Structure formats: structure tokens, C-alpha cells
Short mmCIF file of C-alpha atoms and ligand atoms in Angstrom, two decimals:
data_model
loop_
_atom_site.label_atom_id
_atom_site.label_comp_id
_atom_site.label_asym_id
_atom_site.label_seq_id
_atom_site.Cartn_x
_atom_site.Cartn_y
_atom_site.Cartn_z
CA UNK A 1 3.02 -9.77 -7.51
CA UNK A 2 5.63 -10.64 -4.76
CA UNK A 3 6.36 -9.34 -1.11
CA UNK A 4 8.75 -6.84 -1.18
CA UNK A 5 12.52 -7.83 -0.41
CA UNK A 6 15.73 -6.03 1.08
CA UNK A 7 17.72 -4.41 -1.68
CA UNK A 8 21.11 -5.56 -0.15
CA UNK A 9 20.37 -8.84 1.50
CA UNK A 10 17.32 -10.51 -0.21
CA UNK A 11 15.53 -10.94 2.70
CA UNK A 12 11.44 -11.02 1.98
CA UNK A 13 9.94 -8.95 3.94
CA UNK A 14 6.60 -10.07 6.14
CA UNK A 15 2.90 -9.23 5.18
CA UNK A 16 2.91 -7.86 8.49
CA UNK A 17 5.89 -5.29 8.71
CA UNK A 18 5.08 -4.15 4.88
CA UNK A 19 0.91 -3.43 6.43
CA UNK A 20 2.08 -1.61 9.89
CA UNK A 21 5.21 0.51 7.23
CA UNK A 22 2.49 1.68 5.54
CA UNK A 23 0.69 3.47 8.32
CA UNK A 24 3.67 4.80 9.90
CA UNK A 25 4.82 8.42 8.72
CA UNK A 26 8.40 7.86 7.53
CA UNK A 27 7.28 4.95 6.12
CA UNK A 28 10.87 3.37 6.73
CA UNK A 29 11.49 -0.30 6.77
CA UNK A 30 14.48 -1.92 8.98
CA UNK A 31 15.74 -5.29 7.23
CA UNK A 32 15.49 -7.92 10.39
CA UNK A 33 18.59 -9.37 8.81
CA UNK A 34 21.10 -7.08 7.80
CA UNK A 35 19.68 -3.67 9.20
CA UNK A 36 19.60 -1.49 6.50
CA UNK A 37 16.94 1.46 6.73
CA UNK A 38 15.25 1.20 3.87
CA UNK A 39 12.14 3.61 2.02
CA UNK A 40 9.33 2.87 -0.48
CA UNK A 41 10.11 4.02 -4.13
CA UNK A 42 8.24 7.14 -5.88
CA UNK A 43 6.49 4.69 -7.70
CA UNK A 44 5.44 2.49 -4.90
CA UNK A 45 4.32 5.18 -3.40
CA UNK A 46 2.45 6.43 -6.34
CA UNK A 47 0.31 2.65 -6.73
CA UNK A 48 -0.41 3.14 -3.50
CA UNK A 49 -2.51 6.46 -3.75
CA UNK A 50 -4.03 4.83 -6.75
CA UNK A 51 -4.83 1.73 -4.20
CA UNK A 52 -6.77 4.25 -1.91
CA UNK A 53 -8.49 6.10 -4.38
CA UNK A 54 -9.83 3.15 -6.26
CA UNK A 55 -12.08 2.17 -3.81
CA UNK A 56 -13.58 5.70 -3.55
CA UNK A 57 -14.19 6.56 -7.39
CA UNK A 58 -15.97 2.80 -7.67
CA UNK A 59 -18.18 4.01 -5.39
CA UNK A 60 -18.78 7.68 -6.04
CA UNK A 61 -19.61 5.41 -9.96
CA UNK A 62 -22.10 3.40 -8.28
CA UNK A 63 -23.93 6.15 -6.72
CA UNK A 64 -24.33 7.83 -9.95
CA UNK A 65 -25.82 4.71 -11.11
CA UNK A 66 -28.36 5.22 -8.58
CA UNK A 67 -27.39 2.13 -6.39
CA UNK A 68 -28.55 2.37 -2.72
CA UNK A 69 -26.28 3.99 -0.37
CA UNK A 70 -26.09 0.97 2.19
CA UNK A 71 -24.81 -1.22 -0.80
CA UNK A 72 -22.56 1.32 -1.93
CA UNK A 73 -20.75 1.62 1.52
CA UNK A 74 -20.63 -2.53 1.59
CA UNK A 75 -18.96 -2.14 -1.75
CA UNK A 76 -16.80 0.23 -0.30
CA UNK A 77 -15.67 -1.39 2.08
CA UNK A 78 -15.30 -4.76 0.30
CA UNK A 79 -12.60 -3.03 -1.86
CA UNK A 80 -10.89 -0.88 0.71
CA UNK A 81 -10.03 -4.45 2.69
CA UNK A 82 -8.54 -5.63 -0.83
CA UNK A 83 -6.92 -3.36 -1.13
CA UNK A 84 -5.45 -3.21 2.34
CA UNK A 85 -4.79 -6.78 1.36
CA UNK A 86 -2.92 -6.14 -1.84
CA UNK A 87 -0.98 -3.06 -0.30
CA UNK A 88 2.12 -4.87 0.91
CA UNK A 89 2.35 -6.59 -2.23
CA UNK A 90 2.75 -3.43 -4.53
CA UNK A 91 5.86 -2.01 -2.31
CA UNK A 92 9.70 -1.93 -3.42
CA UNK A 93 11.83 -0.68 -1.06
CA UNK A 94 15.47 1.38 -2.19
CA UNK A 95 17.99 2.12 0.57
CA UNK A 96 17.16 5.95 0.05
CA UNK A 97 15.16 8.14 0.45
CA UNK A 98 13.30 9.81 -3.21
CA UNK A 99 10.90 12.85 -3.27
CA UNK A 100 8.04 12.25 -2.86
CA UNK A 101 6.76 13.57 -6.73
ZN1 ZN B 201 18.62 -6.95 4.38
#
């Protein structure tokens, strides 16, 4: 697993500015270096739904186990940060825009 990096220039692309892409709606990226608009592929895109679902089906699994809710939230939690964490690093960015399915 790597950063993401410009398609044209090969410019690697900050923890930082991948996290805050995320969150924003267009989810477009701006090279620093060369300016080209770029967008997250259909299949970044796609890991990343998996990335926010994971957390919840782990712990919807440990409820059904029986597990008490306050540990269930704390294991919630735990994996929503990882995978905040891990987010950035499971981004490609193309120059243009793909639908989104
Ligand atoms: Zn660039």
C-alpha cells in the first residue's frame, strides 16, 4: 500500500490532502505541482465503502455473539480510526471523472 500519486506528474500526494478529499463532495484532488484536477477511480471509490462498512458488520457480529454493548462501541470505534487511517492509502486518482457504479 502506497499514497496515492498524480497521474501526469508523479507527485505523492500528502496523508493530509488524500484524508480532507475524502470528506469533500466532489472528491477532487488539485496536484500542488502541476495542477491537474484530478478524481478517485470507481474502484477506489468502491474499497472505500467497503472501508466504512467493515467496521459496522464487525460489530453488528459481535453483538450477535452477545458481547456487551460498551465493548462493542470501543471496538467500533477502534476500527473506524483504522480505517480512517488506511483511507488515503487505498485511493488512485485518474484525471477524469468515472461513474460512480
Ligand atoms: Zn501533478
Amino acid at each position: 500500500m502506497d499514497l496515492p500519486k498524480c497521474c501526469k506528474c508523479n507527485y505523492k500526494f500528502s496523508w493530509g490532502s488524500v484524508f480532507r478529499t475524502s470528506f469533500k463532495f466532489s472528491q477532487e484532488i488539485k496536484c500542488p505541482k502541476c495542477g491537474t484536477k484530478m478524481y478517485p477511480t470507481m474502484k477506489s471509490r468502491q474499497k472505500m465503502g467497503l472501508i466504512t462498512i467493515i467496521p459496522l458488520v464487525i460489530s453488528f457480529a459481535l453483538q450477535a455473539f452477545g458481547l456487551p454493548f460498551k465493548f462493542t462501541i470501543l471496538i467500533f470505534l477502534l476500527f473506524s480510526v483504522l480505517g480512517m487511517i488506511l483511507l488515503p492509502f487505498v485511493y488512485s486518482f485518474v484525471d477524469k471523472e468515472e461513474p460512480l457504479w
